[in-house]
PDB file of N, CA, C and O in Angstrom:
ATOM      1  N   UNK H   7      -0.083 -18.680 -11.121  1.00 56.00           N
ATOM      2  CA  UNK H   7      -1.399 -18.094 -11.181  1.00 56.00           C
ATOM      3  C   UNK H   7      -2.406 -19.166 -10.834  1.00 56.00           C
ATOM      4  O   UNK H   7      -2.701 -19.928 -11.754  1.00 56.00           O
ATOM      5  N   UNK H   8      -2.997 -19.358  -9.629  1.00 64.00           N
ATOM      6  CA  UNK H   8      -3.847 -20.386  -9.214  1.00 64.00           C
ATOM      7  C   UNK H   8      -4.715 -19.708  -8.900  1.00 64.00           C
ATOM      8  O   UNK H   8      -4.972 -18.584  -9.332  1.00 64.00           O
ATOM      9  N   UNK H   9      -5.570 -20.646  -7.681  1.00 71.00           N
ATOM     10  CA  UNK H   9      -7.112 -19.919  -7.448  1.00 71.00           C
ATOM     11  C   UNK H   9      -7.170 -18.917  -6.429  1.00 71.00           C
ATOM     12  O   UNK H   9      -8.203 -18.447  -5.952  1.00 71.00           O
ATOM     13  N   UNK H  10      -5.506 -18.501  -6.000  1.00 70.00           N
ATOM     14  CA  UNK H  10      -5.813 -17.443  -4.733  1.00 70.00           C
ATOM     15  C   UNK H  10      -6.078 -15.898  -4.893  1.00 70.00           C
ATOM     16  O   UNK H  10      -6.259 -14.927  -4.159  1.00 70.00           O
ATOM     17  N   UNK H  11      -5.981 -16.278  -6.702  1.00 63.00           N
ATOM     18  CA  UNK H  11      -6.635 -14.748  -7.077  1.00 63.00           C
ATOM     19  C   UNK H  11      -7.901 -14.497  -7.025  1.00 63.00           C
ATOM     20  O   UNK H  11      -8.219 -13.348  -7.334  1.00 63.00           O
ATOM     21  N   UNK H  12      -8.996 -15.451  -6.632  1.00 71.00           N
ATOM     22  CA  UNK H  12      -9.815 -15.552  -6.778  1.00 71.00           C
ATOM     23  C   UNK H  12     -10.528 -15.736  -5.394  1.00 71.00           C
ATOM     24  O   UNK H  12     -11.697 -16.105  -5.284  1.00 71.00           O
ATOM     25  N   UNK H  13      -9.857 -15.495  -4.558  1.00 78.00           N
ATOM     26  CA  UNK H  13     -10.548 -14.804  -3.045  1.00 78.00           C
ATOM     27  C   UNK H  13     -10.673 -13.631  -2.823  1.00 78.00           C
ATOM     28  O   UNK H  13      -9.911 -12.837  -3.374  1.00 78.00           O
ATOM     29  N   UNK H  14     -11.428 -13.302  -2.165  1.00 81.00           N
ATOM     30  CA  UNK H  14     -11.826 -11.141  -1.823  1.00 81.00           C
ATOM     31  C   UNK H  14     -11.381 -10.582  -1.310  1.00 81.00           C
ATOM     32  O   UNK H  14     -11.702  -9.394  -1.335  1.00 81.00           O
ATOM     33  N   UNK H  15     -10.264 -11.051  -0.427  1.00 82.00           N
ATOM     34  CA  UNK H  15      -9.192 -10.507   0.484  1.00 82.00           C
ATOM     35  C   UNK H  15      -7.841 -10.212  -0.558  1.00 82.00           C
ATOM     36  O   UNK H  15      -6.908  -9.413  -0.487  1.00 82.00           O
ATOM     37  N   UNK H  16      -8.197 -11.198  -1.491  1.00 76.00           N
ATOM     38  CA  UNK H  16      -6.157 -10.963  -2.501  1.00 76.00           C
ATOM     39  C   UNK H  16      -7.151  -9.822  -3.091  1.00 76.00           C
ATOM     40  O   UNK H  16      -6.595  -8.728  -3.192  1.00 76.00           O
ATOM     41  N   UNK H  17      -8.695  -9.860  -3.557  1.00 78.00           N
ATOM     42  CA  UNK H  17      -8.837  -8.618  -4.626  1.00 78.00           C
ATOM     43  C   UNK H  17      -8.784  -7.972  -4.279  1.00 78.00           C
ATOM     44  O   UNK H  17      -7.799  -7.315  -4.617  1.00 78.00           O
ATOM     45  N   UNK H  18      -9.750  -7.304  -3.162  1.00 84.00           N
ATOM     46  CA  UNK H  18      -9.489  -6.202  -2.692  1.00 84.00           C
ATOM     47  C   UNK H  18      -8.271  -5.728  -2.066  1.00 84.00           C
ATOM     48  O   UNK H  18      -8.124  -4.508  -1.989  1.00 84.00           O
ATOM     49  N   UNK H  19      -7.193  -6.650  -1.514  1.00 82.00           N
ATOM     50  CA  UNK H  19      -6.139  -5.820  -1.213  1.00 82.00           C
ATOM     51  C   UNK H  19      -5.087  -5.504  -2.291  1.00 82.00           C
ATOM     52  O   UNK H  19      -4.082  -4.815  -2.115  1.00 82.00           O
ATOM     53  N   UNK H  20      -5.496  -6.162  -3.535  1.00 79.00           N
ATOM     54  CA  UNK H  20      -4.645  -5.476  -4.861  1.00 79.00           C
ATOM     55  C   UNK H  20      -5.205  -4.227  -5.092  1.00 79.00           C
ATOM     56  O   UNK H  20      -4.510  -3.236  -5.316  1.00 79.00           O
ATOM     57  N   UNK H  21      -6.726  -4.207  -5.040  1.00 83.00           N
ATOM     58  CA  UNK H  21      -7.283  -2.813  -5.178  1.00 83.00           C
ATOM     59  C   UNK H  21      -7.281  -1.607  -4.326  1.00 83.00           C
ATOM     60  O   UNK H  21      -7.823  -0.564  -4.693  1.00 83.00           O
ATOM     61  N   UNK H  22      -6.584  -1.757  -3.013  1.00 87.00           N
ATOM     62  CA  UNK H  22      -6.314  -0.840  -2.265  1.00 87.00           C
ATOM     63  C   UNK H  22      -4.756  -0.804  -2.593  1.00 87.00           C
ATOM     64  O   UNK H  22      -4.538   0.196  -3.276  1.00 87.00           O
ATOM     65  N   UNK H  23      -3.519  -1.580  -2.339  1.00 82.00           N
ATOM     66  CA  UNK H  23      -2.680  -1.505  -2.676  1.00 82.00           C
ATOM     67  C   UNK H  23      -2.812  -0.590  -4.078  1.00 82.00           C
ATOM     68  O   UNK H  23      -1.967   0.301  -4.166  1.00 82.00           O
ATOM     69  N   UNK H  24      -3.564  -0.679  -4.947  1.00 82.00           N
ATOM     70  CA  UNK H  24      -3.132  -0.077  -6.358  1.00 82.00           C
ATOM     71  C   UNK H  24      -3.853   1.477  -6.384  1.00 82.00           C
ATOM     72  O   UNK H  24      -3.507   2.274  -7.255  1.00 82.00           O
ATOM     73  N   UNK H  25      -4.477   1.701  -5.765  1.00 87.00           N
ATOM     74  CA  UNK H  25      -4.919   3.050  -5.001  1.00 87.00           C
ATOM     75  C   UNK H  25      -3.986   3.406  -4.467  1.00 87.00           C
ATOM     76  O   UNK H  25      -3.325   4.291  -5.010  1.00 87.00           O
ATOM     77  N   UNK H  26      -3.608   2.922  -3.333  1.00 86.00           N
ATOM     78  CA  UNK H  26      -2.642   3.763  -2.758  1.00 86.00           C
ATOM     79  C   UNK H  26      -1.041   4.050  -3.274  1.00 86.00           C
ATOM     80  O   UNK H  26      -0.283   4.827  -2.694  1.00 86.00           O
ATOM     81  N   UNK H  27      -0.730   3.352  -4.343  1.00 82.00           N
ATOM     82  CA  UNK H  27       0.441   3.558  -5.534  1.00 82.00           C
ATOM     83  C   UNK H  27      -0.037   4.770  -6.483  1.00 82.00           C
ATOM     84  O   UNK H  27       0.844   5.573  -6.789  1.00 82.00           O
ATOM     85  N   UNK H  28      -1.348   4.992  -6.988  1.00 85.00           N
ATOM     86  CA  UNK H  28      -1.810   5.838  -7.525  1.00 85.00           C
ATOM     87  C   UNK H  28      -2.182   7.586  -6.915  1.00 85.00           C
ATOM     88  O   UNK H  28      -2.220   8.622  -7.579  1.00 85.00           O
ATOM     89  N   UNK H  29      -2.394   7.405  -5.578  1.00 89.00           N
ATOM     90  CA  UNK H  29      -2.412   8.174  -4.805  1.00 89.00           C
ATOM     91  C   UNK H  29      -1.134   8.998  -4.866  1.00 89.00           C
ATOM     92  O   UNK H  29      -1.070  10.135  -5.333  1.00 89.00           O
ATOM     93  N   UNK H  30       0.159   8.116  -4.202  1.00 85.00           N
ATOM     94  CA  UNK H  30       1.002   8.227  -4.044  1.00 85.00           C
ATOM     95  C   UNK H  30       1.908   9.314  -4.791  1.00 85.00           C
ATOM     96  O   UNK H  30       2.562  10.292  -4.428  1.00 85.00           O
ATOM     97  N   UNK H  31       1.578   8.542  -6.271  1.00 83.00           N
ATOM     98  CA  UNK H  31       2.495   9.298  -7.064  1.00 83.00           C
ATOM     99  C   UNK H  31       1.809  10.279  -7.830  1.00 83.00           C
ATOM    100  O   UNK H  31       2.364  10.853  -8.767  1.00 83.00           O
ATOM    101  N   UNK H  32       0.645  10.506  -7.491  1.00 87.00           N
ATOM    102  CA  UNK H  32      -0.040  11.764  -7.906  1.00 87.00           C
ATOM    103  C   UNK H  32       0.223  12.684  -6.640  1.00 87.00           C
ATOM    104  O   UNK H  32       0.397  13.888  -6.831  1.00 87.00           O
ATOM    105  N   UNK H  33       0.252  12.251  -5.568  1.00 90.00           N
ATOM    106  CA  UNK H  33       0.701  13.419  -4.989  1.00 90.00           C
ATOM    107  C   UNK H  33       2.906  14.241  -5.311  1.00 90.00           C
ATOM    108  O   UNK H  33       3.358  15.362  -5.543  1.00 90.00           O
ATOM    109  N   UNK H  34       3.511  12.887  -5.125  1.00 84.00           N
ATOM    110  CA  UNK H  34       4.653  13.540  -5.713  1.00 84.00           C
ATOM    111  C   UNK H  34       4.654  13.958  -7.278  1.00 84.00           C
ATOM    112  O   UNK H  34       5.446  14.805  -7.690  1.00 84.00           O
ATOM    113  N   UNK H  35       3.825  13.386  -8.031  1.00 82.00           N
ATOM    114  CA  UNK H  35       3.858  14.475  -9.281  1.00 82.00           C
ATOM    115  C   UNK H  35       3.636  15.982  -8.750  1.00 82.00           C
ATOM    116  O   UNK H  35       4.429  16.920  -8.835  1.00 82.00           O
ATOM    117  N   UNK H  36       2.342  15.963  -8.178  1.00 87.00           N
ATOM    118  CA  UNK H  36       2.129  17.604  -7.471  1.00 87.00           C
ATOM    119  C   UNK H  36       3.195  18.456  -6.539  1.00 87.00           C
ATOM    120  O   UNK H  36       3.140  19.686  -6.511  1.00 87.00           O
ATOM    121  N   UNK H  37       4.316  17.599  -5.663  1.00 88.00           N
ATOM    122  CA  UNK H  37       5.173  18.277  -5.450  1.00 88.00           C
ATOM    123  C   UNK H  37       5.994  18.795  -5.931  1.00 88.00           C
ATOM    124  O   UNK H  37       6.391  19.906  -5.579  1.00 88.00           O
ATOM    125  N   UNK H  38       6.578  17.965  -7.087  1.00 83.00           N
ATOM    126  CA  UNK H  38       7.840  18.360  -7.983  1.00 83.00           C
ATOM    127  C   UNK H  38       7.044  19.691  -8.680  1.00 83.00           C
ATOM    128  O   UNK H  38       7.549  20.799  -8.502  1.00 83.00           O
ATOM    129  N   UNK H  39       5.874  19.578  -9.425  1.00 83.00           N
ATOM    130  CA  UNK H  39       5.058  20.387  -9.902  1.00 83.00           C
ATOM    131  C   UNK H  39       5.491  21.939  -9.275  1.00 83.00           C
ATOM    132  O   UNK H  39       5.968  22.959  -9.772  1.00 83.00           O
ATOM    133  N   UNK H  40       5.081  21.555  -8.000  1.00 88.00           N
ATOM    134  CA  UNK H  40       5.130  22.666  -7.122  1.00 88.00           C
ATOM    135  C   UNK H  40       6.461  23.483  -7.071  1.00 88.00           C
ATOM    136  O   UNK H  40       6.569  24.709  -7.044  1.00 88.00           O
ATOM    137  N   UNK H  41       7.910  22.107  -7.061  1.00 89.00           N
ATOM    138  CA  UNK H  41       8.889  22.888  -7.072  1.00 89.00           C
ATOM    139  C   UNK H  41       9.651  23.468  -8.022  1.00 89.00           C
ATOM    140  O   UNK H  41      10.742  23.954  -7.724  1.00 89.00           O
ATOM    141  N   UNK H  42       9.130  23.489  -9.391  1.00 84.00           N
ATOM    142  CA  UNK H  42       9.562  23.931 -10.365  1.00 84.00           C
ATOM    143  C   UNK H  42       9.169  24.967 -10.624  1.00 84.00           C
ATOM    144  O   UNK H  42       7.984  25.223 -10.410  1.00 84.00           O
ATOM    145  N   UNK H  43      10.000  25.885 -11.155  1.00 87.00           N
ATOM    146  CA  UNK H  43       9.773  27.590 -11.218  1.00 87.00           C
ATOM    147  C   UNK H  43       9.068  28.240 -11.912  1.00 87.00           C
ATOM    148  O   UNK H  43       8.727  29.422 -11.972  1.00 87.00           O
ATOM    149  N   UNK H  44       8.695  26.503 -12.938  1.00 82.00           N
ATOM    150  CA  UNK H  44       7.060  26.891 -13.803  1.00 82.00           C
ATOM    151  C   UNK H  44       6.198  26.113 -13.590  1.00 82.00           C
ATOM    152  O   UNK H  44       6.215  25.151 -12.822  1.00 82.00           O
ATOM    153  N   UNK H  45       5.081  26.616 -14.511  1.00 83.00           N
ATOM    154  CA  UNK H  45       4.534  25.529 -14.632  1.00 83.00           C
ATOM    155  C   UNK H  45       4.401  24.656 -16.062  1.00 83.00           C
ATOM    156  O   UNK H  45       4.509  24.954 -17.252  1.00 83.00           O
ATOM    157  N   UNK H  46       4.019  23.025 -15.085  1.00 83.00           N
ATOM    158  CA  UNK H  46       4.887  22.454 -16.583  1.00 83.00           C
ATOM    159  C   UNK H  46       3.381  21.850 -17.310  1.00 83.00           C
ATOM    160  O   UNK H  46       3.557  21.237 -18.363  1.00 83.00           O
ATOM    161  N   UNK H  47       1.928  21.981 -16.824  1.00 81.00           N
ATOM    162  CA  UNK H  47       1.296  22.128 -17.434  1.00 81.00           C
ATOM    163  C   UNK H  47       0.924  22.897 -18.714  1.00 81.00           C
ATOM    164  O   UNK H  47       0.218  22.611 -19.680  1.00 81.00           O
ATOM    165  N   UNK H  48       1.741  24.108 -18.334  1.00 85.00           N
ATOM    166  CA  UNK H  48       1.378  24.971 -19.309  1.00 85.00           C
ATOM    167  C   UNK H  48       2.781  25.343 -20.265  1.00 85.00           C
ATOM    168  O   UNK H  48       2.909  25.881 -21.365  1.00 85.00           O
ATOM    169  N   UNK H  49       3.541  24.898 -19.488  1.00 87.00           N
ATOM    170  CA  UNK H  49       4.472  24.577 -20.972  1.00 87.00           C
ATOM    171  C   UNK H  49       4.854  23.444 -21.787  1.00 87.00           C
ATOM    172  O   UNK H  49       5.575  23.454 -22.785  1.00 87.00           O
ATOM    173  N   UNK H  50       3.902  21.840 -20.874  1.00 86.00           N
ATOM    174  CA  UNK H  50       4.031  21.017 -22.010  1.00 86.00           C
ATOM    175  C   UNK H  50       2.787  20.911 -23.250  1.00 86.00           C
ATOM    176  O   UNK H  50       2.671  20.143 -24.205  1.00 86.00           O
ATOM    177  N   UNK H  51       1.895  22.104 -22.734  1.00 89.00           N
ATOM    178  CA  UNK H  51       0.300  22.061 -23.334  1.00 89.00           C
ATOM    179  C   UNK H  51       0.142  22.814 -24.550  1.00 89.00           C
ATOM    180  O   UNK H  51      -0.013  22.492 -25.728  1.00 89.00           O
ATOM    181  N   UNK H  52       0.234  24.057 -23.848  1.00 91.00           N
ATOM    182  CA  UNK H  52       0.493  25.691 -24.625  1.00 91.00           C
ATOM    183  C   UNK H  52       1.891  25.731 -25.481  1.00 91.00           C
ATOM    184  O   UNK H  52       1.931  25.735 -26.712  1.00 91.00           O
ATOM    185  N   UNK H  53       3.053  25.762 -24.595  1.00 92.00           N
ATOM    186  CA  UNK H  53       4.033  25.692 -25.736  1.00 92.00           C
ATOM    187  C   UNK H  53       4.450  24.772 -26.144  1.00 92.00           C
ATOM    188  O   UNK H  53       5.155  24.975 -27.132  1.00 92.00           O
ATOM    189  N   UNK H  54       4.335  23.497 -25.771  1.00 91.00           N
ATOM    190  CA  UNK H  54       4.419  22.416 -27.010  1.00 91.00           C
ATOM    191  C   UNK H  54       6.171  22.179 -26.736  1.00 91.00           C
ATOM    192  O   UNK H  54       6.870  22.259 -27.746  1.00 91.00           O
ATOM    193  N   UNK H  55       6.818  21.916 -25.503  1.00 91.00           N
ATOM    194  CA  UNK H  55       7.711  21.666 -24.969  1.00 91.00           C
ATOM    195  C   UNK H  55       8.369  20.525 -24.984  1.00 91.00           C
ATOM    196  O   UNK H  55       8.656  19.935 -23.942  1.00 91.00           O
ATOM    197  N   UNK H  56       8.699  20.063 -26.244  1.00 93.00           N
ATOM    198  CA  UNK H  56       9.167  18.031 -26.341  1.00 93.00           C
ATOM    199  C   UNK H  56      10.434  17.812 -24.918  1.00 93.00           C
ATOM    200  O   UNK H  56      10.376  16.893 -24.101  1.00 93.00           O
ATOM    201  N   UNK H  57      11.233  18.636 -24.933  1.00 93.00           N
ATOM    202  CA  UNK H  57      12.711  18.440 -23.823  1.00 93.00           C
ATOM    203  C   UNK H  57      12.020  18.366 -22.716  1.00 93.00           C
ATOM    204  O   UNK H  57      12.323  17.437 -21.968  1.00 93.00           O
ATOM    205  N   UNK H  58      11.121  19.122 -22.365  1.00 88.00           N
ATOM    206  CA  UNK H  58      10.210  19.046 -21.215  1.00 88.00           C
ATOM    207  C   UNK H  58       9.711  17.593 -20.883  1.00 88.00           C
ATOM    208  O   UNK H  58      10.129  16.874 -19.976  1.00 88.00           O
ATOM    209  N   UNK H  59       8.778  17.322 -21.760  1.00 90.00           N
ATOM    210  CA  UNK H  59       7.898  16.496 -22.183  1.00 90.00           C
ATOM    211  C   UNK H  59       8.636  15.249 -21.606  1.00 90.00           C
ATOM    212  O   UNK H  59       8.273  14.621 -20.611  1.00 90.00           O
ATOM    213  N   UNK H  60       9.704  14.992 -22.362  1.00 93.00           N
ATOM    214  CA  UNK H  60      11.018  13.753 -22.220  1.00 93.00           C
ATOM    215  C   UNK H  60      11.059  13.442 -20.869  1.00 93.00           C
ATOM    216  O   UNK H  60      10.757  12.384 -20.317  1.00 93.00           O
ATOM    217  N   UNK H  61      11.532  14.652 -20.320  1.00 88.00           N
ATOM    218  CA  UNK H  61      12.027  14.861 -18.545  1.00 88.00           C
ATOM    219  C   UNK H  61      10.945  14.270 -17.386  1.00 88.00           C
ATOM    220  O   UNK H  61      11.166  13.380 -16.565  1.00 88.00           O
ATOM    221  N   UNK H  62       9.687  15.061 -17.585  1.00 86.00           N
ATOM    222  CA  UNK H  62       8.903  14.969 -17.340  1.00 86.00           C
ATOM    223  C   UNK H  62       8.077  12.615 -17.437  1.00 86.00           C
ATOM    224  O   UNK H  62       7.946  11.572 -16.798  1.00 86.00           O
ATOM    225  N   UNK H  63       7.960  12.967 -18.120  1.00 90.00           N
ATOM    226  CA  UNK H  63       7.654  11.537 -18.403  1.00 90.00           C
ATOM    227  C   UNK H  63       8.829  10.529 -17.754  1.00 90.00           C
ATOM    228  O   UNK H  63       8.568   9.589 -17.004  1.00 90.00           O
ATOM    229  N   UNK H  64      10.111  10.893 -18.172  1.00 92.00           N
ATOM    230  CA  UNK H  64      10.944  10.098 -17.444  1.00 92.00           C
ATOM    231  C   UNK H  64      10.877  10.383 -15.632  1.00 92.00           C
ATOM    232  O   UNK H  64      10.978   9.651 -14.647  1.00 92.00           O
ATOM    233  N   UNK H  65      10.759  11.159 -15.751  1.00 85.00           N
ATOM    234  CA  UNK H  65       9.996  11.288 -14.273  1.00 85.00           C
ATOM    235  C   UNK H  65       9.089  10.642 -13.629  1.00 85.00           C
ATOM    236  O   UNK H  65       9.120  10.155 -12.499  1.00 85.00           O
ATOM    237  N   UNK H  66       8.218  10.666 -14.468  1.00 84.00           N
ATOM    238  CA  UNK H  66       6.802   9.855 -13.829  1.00 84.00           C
ATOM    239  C   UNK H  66       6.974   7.913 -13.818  1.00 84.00           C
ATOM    240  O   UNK H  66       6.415   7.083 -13.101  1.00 84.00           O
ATOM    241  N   UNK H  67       8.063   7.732 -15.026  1.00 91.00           N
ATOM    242  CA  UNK H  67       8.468   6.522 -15.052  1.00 91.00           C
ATOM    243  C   UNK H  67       9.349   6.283 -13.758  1.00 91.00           C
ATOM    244  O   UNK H  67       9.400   5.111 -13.383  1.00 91.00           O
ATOM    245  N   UNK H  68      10.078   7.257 -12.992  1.00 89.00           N
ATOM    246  CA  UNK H  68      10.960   6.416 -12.328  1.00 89.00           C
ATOM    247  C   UNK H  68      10.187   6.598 -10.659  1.00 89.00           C
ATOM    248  O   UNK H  68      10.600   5.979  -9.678  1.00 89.00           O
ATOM    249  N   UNK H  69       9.046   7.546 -10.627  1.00 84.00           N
ATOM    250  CA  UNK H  69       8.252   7.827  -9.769  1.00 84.00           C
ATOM    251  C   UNK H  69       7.624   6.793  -9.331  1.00 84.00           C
ATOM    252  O   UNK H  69       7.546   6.378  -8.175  1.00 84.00           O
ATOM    253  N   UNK H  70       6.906   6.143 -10.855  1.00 83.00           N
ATOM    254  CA  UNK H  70       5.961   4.901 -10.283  1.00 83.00           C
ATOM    255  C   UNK H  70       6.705   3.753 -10.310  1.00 83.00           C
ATOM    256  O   UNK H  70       6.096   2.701 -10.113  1.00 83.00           O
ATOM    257  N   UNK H  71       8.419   3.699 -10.601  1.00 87.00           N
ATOM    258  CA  UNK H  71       9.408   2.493 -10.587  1.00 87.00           C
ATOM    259  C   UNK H  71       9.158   2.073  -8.485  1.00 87.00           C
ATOM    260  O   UNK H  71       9.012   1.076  -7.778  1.00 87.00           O
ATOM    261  N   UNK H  72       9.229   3.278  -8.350  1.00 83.00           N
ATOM    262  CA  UNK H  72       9.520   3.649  -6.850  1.00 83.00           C
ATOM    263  C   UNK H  72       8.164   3.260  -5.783  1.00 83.00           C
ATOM    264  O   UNK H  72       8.177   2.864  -4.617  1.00 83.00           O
ATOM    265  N   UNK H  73       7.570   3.413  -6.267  1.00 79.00           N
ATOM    266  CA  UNK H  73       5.993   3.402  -5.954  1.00 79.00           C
ATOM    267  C   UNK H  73       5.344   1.988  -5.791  1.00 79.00           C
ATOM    268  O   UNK H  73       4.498   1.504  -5.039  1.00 79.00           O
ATOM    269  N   UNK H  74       6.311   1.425  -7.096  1.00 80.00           N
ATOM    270  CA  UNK H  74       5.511   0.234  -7.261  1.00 80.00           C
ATOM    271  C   UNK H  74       6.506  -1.113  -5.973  1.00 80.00           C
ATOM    272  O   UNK H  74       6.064  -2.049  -5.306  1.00 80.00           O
ATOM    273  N   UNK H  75       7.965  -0.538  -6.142  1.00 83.00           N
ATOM    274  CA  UNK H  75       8.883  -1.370  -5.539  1.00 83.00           C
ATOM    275  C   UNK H  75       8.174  -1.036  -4.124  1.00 83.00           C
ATOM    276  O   UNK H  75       8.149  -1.985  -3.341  1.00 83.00           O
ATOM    277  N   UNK H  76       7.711  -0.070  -3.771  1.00 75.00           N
ATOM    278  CA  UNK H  76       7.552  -0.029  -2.227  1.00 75.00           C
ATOM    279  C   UNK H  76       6.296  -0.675  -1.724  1.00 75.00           C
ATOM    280  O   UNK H  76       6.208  -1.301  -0.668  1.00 75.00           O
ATOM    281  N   UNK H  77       5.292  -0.449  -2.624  1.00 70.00           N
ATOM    282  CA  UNK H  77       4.254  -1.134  -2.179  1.00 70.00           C
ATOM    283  C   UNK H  77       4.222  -2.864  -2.457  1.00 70.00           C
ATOM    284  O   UNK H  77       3.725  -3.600  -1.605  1.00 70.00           O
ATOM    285  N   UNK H  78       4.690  -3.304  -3.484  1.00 70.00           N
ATOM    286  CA  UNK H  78       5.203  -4.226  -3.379  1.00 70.00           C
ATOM    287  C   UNK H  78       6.011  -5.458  -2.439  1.00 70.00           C
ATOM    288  O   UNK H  78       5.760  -6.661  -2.372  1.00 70.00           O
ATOM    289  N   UNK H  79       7.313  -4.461  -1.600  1.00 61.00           N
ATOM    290  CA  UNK H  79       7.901  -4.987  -0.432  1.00 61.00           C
ATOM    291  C   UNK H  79       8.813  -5.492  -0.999  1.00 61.00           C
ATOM    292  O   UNK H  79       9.664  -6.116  -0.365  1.00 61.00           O
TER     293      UNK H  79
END
């Protein structure tokens, strides 16, 4: 950790890099979303769905595992 964090080219390209990881996996959250035969808004909200809940989250963990390795390099 030296002073090259501290040029405007490393910040801002962490801050676009970390946009576009965020982007990313908000859009594949919205696909899977899409391909499931419900919706899982409203059954981890309304019915209070923990097995869901689990899946779901482990999902989003291995989404942004993926996300992060790629933008990364």
């Amino acid at each position: 950790m030296g002073v090259e964090w501290f040029k405007p080219g490393v910040f801002v390209g962490s801050i676009i890099f970390a946009l576009i990881g965020v982007l990313i996996f908000w859009i594949s959250f919205l696909i899977i979303d899409k391909l499931t035969p419900y919706d899982l808004w409203a059954e981890l909200i309304e019915k209070k769905n923990t097995a869901l809940a689990i899946v779901v989250g482990a999902m989003c963990l291995a989404i942004g595992m993926i996300v992060a390795a790629s933008v990364h390099g």
